[in-house]
């Protein structure tokens, strides 16, 4: 502020929460039944070193079962993607990985709703919109503890784990592979409940409305 406008302008900083998007309920339909010994896992993010796809691949390399791992998002770092492809080549036959490209924003909820688990072992997120989108679609999340969503553990909506404990990630994935549809349904409902509660309590819209009204009022007075 001072650098751009000088010392005559009194700095005023307003912090407004991120605007959150919720998957429409009507789109959360047609999900296939969870089969014991199998798991549908989704990664929806930019393919870059920060998003830590390699850790997810390393975790899946030592899990027993049939895993469908679908990747959505643009390839931002070709060198990193080459490293990922080399890891994919070494995965066991039971782990099938597909890069399905980007998803239109209005299709994100529909896509995420078809999976049993959203995984994002990110190195850090200020918010993590895709995490909330997954929860809103009834898809439990397996994430690092470097996002604002660490309390998913307490609500049974997912797992936020330290990156230096990859074995914990493996334990969660293996547990879900072995889970039946009844158990999976409980996690899905917990995810939906968590997202609904968060969105109901969000003050972002009211905070922005208040801020804009104050700006308009100050403009009329000047």
C-alpha positions as protocol buffer text, in pm:
chain_id: "A"
residue {
  index: 1
  type: UNK
  ca { x: 0 y: 0 z: 0 }
}
residue {
  index: 2
  type: UNK
  ca { x: 266 y: 253 z: 102 }
}
residue {
  index: 3
  type: UNK
  ca { x: 488 y: 161 z: -194 }
}
residue {
  index: 4
  type: UNK
  ca { x: 204 y: 208 z: -443 }
}
residue {
  index: 5
  type: UNK
  ca { x: 5 y: 498 z: -295 }
}
residue {
  index: 6
  type: UNK
  ca { x: 241 y: 675 z: -58 }
}
residue {
  index: 7
  type: UNK
  ca { x: 208 y: 760 z: 311 }
}
residue {
  index: 8
  type: UNK
  ca { x: -96 y: 988 z: 267 }
}
residue {
  index: 9
  type: UNK
  ca { x: -321 y: 687 z: 217 }
}
residue {
  index: 10
  type: UNK
  ca { x: -428 y: 511 z: 534 }
}
residue {
  index: 11
  type: UNK
  ca { x: -381 y: 136 z: 476 }
}
residue {
  index: 12
  type: UNK
  ca { x: -692 y: -77 z: 529 }
}
residue {
  index: 13
  type: UNK
  ca { x: -677 y: -451 z: 491 }
}
residue {
  index: 14
  type: UNK
  ca { x: -990 y: -664 z: 490 }
}
residue {
  index: 15
  type: UNK
  ca { x: -962 y: -1042 z: 506 }
}
residue {
  index: 16
  type: UNK
  ca { x: -1252 y: -1227 z: 345 }
}
residue {
  index: 17
  type: UNK
  ca { x: -1280 y: -1608 z: 351 }
}
residue {
  index: 18
  type: UNK
  ca { x: -1249 y: -1798 z: 22 }
}
residue {
  index: 19
  type: UNK
  ca { x: -1570 y: -1838 z: -171 }
}
residue {
  index: 20
  type: UNK
  ca { x: -1662 y: -2206 z: -170 }
}
residue {
  index: 21
  type: UNK
  ca { x: -1837 y: -2407 z: -440 }
}
residue {
  index: 22
  type: UNK
  ca { x: -2063 y: -2700 z: -366 }
}
residue {
  index: 23
  type: UNK
  ca { x: -2139 y: -2988 z: -603 }
}
residue {
  index: 24
  type: UNK
  ca { x: -2514 y: -2983 z: -680 }
}
residue {
  index: 25
  type: UNK
  ca { x: -2689 y: -3262 z: -492 }
}
residue {
  index: 26
  type: UNK
  ca { x: -2868 y: -3377 z: -807 }
}
residue {
  index: 27
  type: UNK
  ca { x: -2536 y: -3472 z: -965 }
}
residue {
  index: 28
  type: UNK
  ca { x: -2434 y: -3705 z: -684 }
}
residue {
  index: 29
  type: UNK
  ca { x: -2615 y: -4006 z: -830 }
}
residue {
  index: 30
  type: UNK
  ca { x: -2528 y: -4324 z: -1014 }
}
residue {
  index: 31
  type: UNK
  ca { x: -2220 y: -4410 z: -808 }
}
residue {
  index: 32
  type: UNK
  ca { x: -2126 y: -4777 z: -839 }
}
residue {
  index: 33
  type: UNK
  ca { x: -2125 y: -4999 z: -533 }
}
residue {
  index: 34
  type: UNK
  ca { x: -1795 y: -5033 z: -347 }
}
residue {
  index: 35
  type: UNK
  ca { x: -1648 y: -5382 z: -391 }
}
residue {
  index: 36
  type: UNK
  ca { x: -1417 y: -5532 z: -129 }
}
residue {
  index: 37
  type: UNK
  ca { x: -1065 y: -5565 z: -265 }
}
residue {
  index: 38
  type: UNK
  ca { x: -1106 y: -5276 z: -508 }
}
residue {
  index: 39
  type: UNK
  ca { x: -1086 y: -4897 z: -484 }
}
residue {
  index: 40
  type: UNK
  ca { x: -1150 y: -4604 z: -716 }
}
residue {
  index: 41
  type: UNK
  ca { x: -907 y: -4322 z: -637 }
}
residue {
  index: 42
  type: UNK
  ca { x: -899 y: -3975 z: -793 }
}
residue {
  index: 43
  type: UNK
  ca { x: -636 y: -3699 z: -807 }
}
residue {
  index: 44
  type: UNK
  ca { x: -773 y: -3368 z: -935 }
}
residue {
  index: 45
  type: UNK
  ca { x: -514 y: -3092 z: -947 }
}
residue {
  index: 46
  type: UNK
  ca { x: -235 y: -2947 z: -1153 }
}
residue {
  index: 47
  type: UNK
  ca { x: 41 y: -3199 z: -1217 }
}
residue {
  index: 48
  type: UNK
  ca { x: 327 y: -3016 z: -1050 }
}
residue {
  index: 49
  type: UNK
  ca { x: 585 y: -3095 z: -785 }
}
residue {
  index: 50
  type: UNK
  ca { x: 393 y: -2898 z: -522 }
}
residue {
  index: 51
  type: UNK
  ca { x: 90 y: -3126 z: -553 }
}
residue {
  index: 52
  type: UNK
  ca { x: 313 y: -3427 z: -474 }
}
residue {
  index: 53
  type: UNK
  ca { x: 161 y: -3686 z: -708 }
}
residue {
  index: 54
  type: UNK
  ca { x: 475 y: -3896 z: -670 }
}
residue {
  index: 55
  type: UNK
  ca { x: 394 y: -3966 z: -306 }
}
residue {
  index: 56
  type: UNK
  ca { x: 49 y: -4089 z: -405 }
}
residue {
  index: 57
  type: UNK
  ca { x: 204 y: -4319 z: -665 }
}
residue {
  index: 58
  type: UNK
  ca { x: 458 y: -4447 z: -414 }
}
residue {
  index: 59
  type: UNK
  ca { x: 179 y: -4524 z: -166 }
}
residue {
  index: 60
  type: UNK
  ca { x: -21 y: -4717 z: -425 }
}
residue {
  index: 61
  type: UNK
  ca { x: 285 y: -4920 z: -526 }
}
residue {
  index: 62
  type: UNK
  ca { x: 268 y: -5121 z: -204 }
}
residue {
  index: 63
  type: UNK
  ca { x: -108 y: -5162 z: -157 }
}
residue {
  index: 64
  type: UNK
  ca { x: -266 y: -5501 z: -222 }
}
residue {
  index: 65
  type: UNK
  ca { x: -583 y: -5498 z: -431 }
}
residue {
  index: 66
  type: UNK
  ca { x: -728 y: -5366 z: -754 }
}
residue {
  index: 67
  type: UNK
  ca { x: -701 y: -4990 z: -774 }
}
residue {
  index: 68
  type: UNK
  ca { x: -827 y: -4756 z: -1043 }
}
residue {
  index: 69
  type: UNK
  ca { x: -633 y: -4431 z: -1012 }
}
residue {
  index: 70
  type: UNK
  ca { x: -759 y: -4152 z: -1238 }
}
residue {
  index: 71
  type: UNK
  ca { x: -571 y: -3824 z: -1273 }
}
residue {
  index: 72
  type: UNK
  ca { x: -748 y: -3502 z: -1374 }
}
residue {
  index: 73
  type: UNK
  ca { x: -576 y: -3172 z: -1433 }
}
residue {
  index: 74
  type: UNK
  ca { x: -330 y: -2998 z: -1664 }
}
residue {
  index: 75
  type: UNK
  ca { x: 34 y: -3105 z: -1681 }
}
residue {
  index: 76
  type: UNK
  ca { x: 215 y: -2796 z: -1557 }
}
residue {
  index: 77
  type: UNK
  ca { x: 563 y: -2946 z: -1517 }
}
residue {
  index: 78
  type: UNK
  ca { x: 670 y: -3183 z: -1797 }
}
residue {
  index: 79
  type: UNK
  ca { x: 987 y: -3289 z: -1615 }
}
residue {
  index: 80
  type: UNK
  ca { x: 789 y: -3384 z: -1307 }
}
residue {
  index: 81
  type: UNK
  ca { x: 530 y: -3564 z: -1520 }
}
residue {
  index: 82
  type: UNK
  ca { x: 813 y: -3770 z: -1676 }
}
residue {
  index: 83
  type: UNK
  ca { x: 914 y: -3878 z: -1325 }
}
residue {
  index: 84
  type: UNK
  ca { x: 555 y: -3973 z: -1254 }
}
residue {
  index: 85
  type: UNK
  ca { x: 529 y: -4177 z: -1574 }
}
residue {
  index: 86
  type: UNK
  ca { x: 839 y: -4374 z: -1480 }
}
residue {
  index: 87
  type: UNK
  ca { x: 681 y: -4456 z: -1144 }
}
residue {
  index: 88
  type: UNK
  ca { x: 356 y: -4554 z: -1315 }
}
residue {
  index: 89
  type: UNK
  ca { x: 543 y: -4805 z: -1532 }
}
residue {
  index: 90
  type: UNK
  ca { x: 669 y: -4981 z: -1218 }
}
residue {
  index: 91
  type: UNK
  ca { x: 333 y: -5007 z: -1043 }
}
residue {
  index: 92
  type: UNK
  ca { x: 190 y: -5355 z: -984 }
}
residue {
  index: 93
  type: UNK
  ca { x: -60 y: -5491 z: -1236 }
}
residue {
  index: 94
  type: UNK
  ca { x: -347 y: -5433 z: -996 }
}
residue {
  index: 95
  type: UNK
  ca { x: -299 y: -5054 z: -1009 }
}
residue {
  index: 96
  type: UNK
  ca { x: -429 y: -4896 z: -1328 }
}
residue {
  index: 97
  type: UNK
  ca { x: -350 y: -4527 z: -1380 }
}
residue {
  index: 98
  type: UNK
  ca { x: -519 y: -4303 z: -1637 }
}
residue {
  index: 99
  type: UNK
  ca { x: -456 y: -3935 z: -1705 }
}
residue {
  index: 100
  type: UNK
  ca { x: -795 y: -3806 z: -1816 }
}
residue {
  index: 101
  type: UNK
  ca { x: -707 y: -3443 z: -1883 }
}
residue {
  index: 102
  type: UNK
  ca { x: -884 y: -3140 z: -1744 }
}
residue {
  index: 103
  type: UNK
  ca { x: -1245 y: -3115 z: -1626 }
}
residue {
  index: 104
  type: UNK
  ca { x: -1490 y: -2835 z: -1698 }
}
residue {
  index: 105
  type: UNK
  ca { x: -1572 y: -2651 z: -1372 }
}
residue {
  index: 106
  type: UNK
  ca { x: -1941 y: -2744 z: -1383 }
}
residue {
  index: 107
  type: UNK
  ca { x: -1850 y: -3112 z: -1425 }
}
residue {
  index: 108
  type: UNK
  ca { x: -1612 y: -3138 z: -1128 }
}
residue {
  index: 109
  type: UNK
  ca { x: -1876 y: -3247 z: -878 }
}
residue {
  index: 110
  type: UNK
  ca { x: -2013 y: -3514 z: -1109 }
}
residue {
  index: 111
  type: UNK
  ca { x: -1664 y: -3652 z: -1172 }
}
residue {
  index: 112
  type: UNK
  ca { x: -1556 y: -3660 z: -808 }
}
residue {
  index: 113
  type: UNK
  ca { x: -1880 y: -3824 z: -696 }
}
residue {
  index: 114
  type: UNK
  ca { x: -1790 y: -4142 z: -885 }
}
residue {
  index: 115
  type: UNK
  ca { x: -1482 y: -4218 z: -674 }
}
residue {
  index: 116
  type: UNK
  ca { x: -1423 y: -4375 z: -333 }
}
residue {
  index: 117
  type: UNK
  ca { x: -1126 y: -4157 z: -238 }
}
residue {
  index: 118
  type: UNK
  ca { x: -976 y: -3821 z: -332 }
}
residue {
  index: 119
  type: UNK
  ca { x: -600 y: -3807 z: -274 }
}
residue {
  index: 120
  type: UNK
  ca { x: -386 y: -3493 z: -261 }
}
residue {
  index: 121
  type: UNK
  ca { x: -62 y: -3520 z: -57 }
}
residue {
  index: 122
  type: UNK
  ca { x: 14 y: -3156 z: -135 }
}
residue {
  index: 123
  type: UNK
  ca { x: 318 y: -2973 z: -3 }
}
residue {
  index: 124
  type: UNK
  ca { x: 90 y: -2685 z: 96 }
}
residue {
  index: 125
  type: UNK
  ca { x: -244 y: -2517 z: 20 }
}
residue {
  index: 126
  type: UNK
  ca { x: -383 y: -2181 z: 134 }
}
residue {
  index: 127
  type: UNK
  ca { x: -735 y: -2317 z: 86 }
}
residue {
  index: 128
  type: UNK
  ca { x: -765 y: -2620 z: -141 }
}
residue {
  index: 129
  type: UNK
  ca { x: -1088 y: -2576 z: -335 }
}
residue {
  index: 130
  type: UNK
  ca { x: -1065 y: -2925 z: -486 }
}
residue {
  index: 131
  type: UNK
  ca { x: -1066 y: -3074 z: -136 }
}
residue {
  index: 132
  type: UNK
  ca { x: -1394 y: -2905 z: -49 }
}
residue {
  index: 133
  type: UNK
  ca { x: -1536 y: -3000 z: -389 }
}
residue {
  index: 134
  type: UNK
  ca { x: -1454 y: -3364 z: -320 }
}
residue {
  index: 135
  type: UNK
  ca { x: -1616 y: -3353 z: 22 }
}
residue {
  index: 136
  type: UNK
  ca { x: -1921 y: -3181 z: -125 }
}
residue {
  index: 137
  type: UNK
  ca { x: -1948 y: -3467 z: -375 }
}
residue {
  index: 138
  type: UNK
  ca { x: -1942 y: -3728 z: -98 }
}
residue {
  index: 139
  type: UNK
  ca { x: -1586 y: -3835 z: -170 }
}
residue {
  index: 140
  type: UNK
  ca { x: -1367 y: -3880 z: 141 }
}
residue {
  index: 141
  type: UNK
  ca { x: -1025 y: -3716 z: 119 }
}
residue {
  index: 142
  type: UNK
  ca { x: -673 y: -3835 z: 192 }
}
residue {
  index: 143
  type: UNK
  ca { x: -456 y: -3525 z: 215 }
}
residue {
  index: 144
  type: UNK
  ca { x: -144 y: -3390 z: 380 }
}
residue {
  index: 145
  type: UNK
  ca { x: -164 y: -3192 z: 702 }
}
residue {
  index: 146
  type: UNK
  ca { x: -52 y: -2879 z: 517 }
}
residue {
  index: 147
  type: UNK
  ca { x: -397 y: -2748 z: 427 }
}
residue {
  index: 148
  type: UNK
  ca { x: -678 y: -2581 z: 630 }
}
residue {
  index: 149
  type: UNK
  ca { x: -874 y: -2909 z: 630 }
}
residue {
  index: 150
  type: UNK
  ca { x: -696 y: -3097 z: 909 }
}
residue {
  index: 151
  type: UNK
  ca { x: -1015 y: -3147 z: 1108 }
}
residue {
  index: 152
  type: UNK
  ca { x: -1158 y: -3394 z: 853 }
}
residue {
  index: 153
  type: UNK
  ca { x: -1005 y: -3661 z: 1078 }
}
residue {
  index: 154
  type: UNK
  ca { x: -1232 y: -3564 z: 1366 }
}
residue {
  index: 155
  type: UNK
  ca { x: -1544 y: -3582 z: 1150 }
}
residue {
  index: 156
  type: UNK
  ca { x: -1474 y: -3914 z: 980 }
}
residue {
  index: 157
  type: UNK
  ca { x: -1474 y: -3734 z: 644 }
}
residue {
  index: 158
  type: UNK
  ca { x: -1114 y: -3810 z: 555 }
}
residue {
  index: 159
  type: UNK
  ca { x: -755 y: -3822 z: 671 }
}
residue {
  index: 160
  type: UNK
  ca { x: -501 y: -3537 z: 696 }
}
residue {
  index: 161
  type: UNK
  ca { x: -160 y: -3693 z: 755 }
}
residue {
  index: 162
  type: UNK
  ca { x: 204 y: -3583 z: 790 }
}
residue {
  index: 163
  type: UNK
  ca { x: 407 y: -3620 z: 472 }
}
residue {
  index: 164
  type: UNK
  ca { x: 694 y: -3775 z: 663 }
}
residue {
  index: 165
  type: UNK
  ca { x: 474 y: -4074 z: 749 }
}
residue {
  index: 166
  type: UNK
  ca { x: 389 y: -4229 z: 410 }
}
residue {
  index: 167
  type: UNK
  ca { x: 313 y: -4557 z: 585 }
}
residue {
  index: 168
  type: UNK
  ca { x: 6 y: -4389 z: 737 }
}
residue {
  index: 169
  type: UNK
  ca { x: -117 y: -4306 z: 387 }
}
residue {
  index: 170
  type: UNK
  ca { x: -69 y: -4671 z: 288 }
}
residue {
  index: 171
  type: UNK
  ca { x: -263 y: -4791 z: 591 }
}
residue {
  index: 172
  type: UNK
  ca { x: -561 y: -4574 z: 500 }
}
residue {
  index: 173
  type: UNK
  ca { x: -561 y: -4681 z: 136 }
}
residue {
  index: 174
  type: UNK
  ca { x: -531 y: -5049 z: 227 }
}
residue {
  index: 175
  type: UNK
  ca { x: -812 y: -5017 z: 480 }
}
residue {
  index: 176
  type: UNK
  ca { x: -1036 y: -4864 z: 215 }
}
residue {
  index: 177
  type: UNK
  ca { x: -943 y: -5126 z: -43 }
}
residue {
  index: 178
  type: UNK
  ca { x: -1056 y: -5392 z: 204 }
}
residue {
  index: 179
  type: UNK
  ca { x: -1373 y: -5203 z: 306 }
}
residue {
  index: 180
  type: UNK
  ca { x: -1721 y: -5304 z: 193 }
}
residue {
  index: 181
  type: UNK
  ca { x: -1992 y: -5075 z: 54 }
}
residue {
  index: 182
  type: UNK
  ca { x: -2157 y: -5024 z: 394 }
}
residue {
  index: 183
  type: UNK
  ca { x: -1835 y: -4897 z: 548 }
}
residue {
  index: 184
  type: UNK
  ca { x: -1761 y: -4679 z: 245 }
}
residue {
  index: 185
  type: UNK
  ca { x: -2110 y: -4532 z: 256 }
}
residue {
  index: 186
  type: UNK
  ca { x: -2049 y: -4406 z: 610 }
}
residue {
  index: 187
  type: UNK
  ca { x: -1735 y: -4220 z: 501 }
}
residue {
  index: 188
  type: UNK
  ca { x: -1924 y: -4074 z: 204 }
}
residue {
  index: 189
  type: UNK
  ca { x: -2204 y: -3949 z: 424 }
}
residue {
  index: 190
  type: UNK
  ca { x: -1955 y: -3803 z: 671 }
}
residue {
  index: 191
  type: UNK
  ca { x: -1790 y: -3617 z: 382 }
}
residue {
  index: 192
  type: UNK
  ca { x: -2124 y: -3475 z: 269 }
}
residue {
  index: 193
  type: UNK
  ca { x: -2216 y: -3373 z: 624 }
}
residue {
  index: 194
  type: UNK
  ca { x: -1879 y: -3207 z: 679 }
}
residue {
  index: 195
  type: UNK
  ca { x: -1904 y: -3003 z: 358 }
}
residue {
  index: 196
  type: UNK
  ca { x: -2265 y: -2902 z: 424 }
}
residue {
  index: 197
  type: UNK
  ca { x: -2176 y: -2785 z: 775 }
}
residue {
  index: 198
  type: UNK
  ca { x: -1876 y: -2586 z: 650 }
}
residue {
  index: 199
  type: UNK
  ca { x: -2077 y: -2416 z: 377 }
}
residue {
  index: 200
  type: UNK
  ca { x: -2363 y: -2336 z: 614 }
}
residue {
  index: 201
  type: UNK
  ca { x: -2120 y: -2160 z: 849 }
}
residue {
  index: 202
  type: UNK
  ca { x: -1922 y: -1976 z: 581 }
}
residue {
  index: 203
  type: UNK
  ca { x: -1940 y: -1597 z: 612 }
}
residue {
  index: 204
  type: UNK
  ca { x: -1765 y: -1521 z: 281 }
}
residue {
  index: 205
  type: UNK
  ca { x: -2070 y: -1386 z: 96 }
}
residue {
  index: 206
  type: UNK
  ca { x: -2184 y: -1167 z: 386 }
}
residue {
  index: 207
  type: UNK
  ca { x: -1830 y: -1040 z: 443 }
}
residue {
  index: 208
  type: UNK
  ca { x: -1791 y: -946 z: 77 }
}
residue {
  index: 209
  type: UNK
  ca { x: -2133 y: -775 z: 70 }
}
residue {
  index: 210
  type: UNK
  ca { x: -2045 y: -574 z: 380 }
}
residue {
  index: 211
  type: UNK
  ca { x: -1708 y: -476 z: 235 }
}
residue {
  index: 212
  type: UNK
  ca { x: -1856 y: -361 z: -98 }
}
residue {
  index: 213
  type: UNK
  ca { x: -2125 y: -157 z: 78 }
}
residue {
  index: 214
  type: UNK
  ca { x: -1855 y: 14 z: 286 }
}
residue {
  index: 215
  type: UNK
  ca { x: -1651 y: 88 z: -27 }
}
residue {
  index: 216
  type: UNK
  ca { x: -1957 y: 231 z: -200 }
}
residue {
  index: 217
  type: UNK
  ca { x: -2042 y: 446 z: 101 }
}
residue {
  index: 218
  type: UNK
  ca { x: -1688 y: 582 z: 131 }
}
residue {
  index: 219
  type: UNK
  ca { x: -1692 y: 663 z: -242 }
}
residue {
  index: 220
  type: UNK
  ca { x: -2007 y: 871 z: -204 }
}
residue {
  index: 221
  type: UNK
  ca { x: -1853 y: 1060 z: 86 }
}
residue {
  index: 222
  type: UNK
  ca { x: -1529 y: 1147 z: -97 }
}
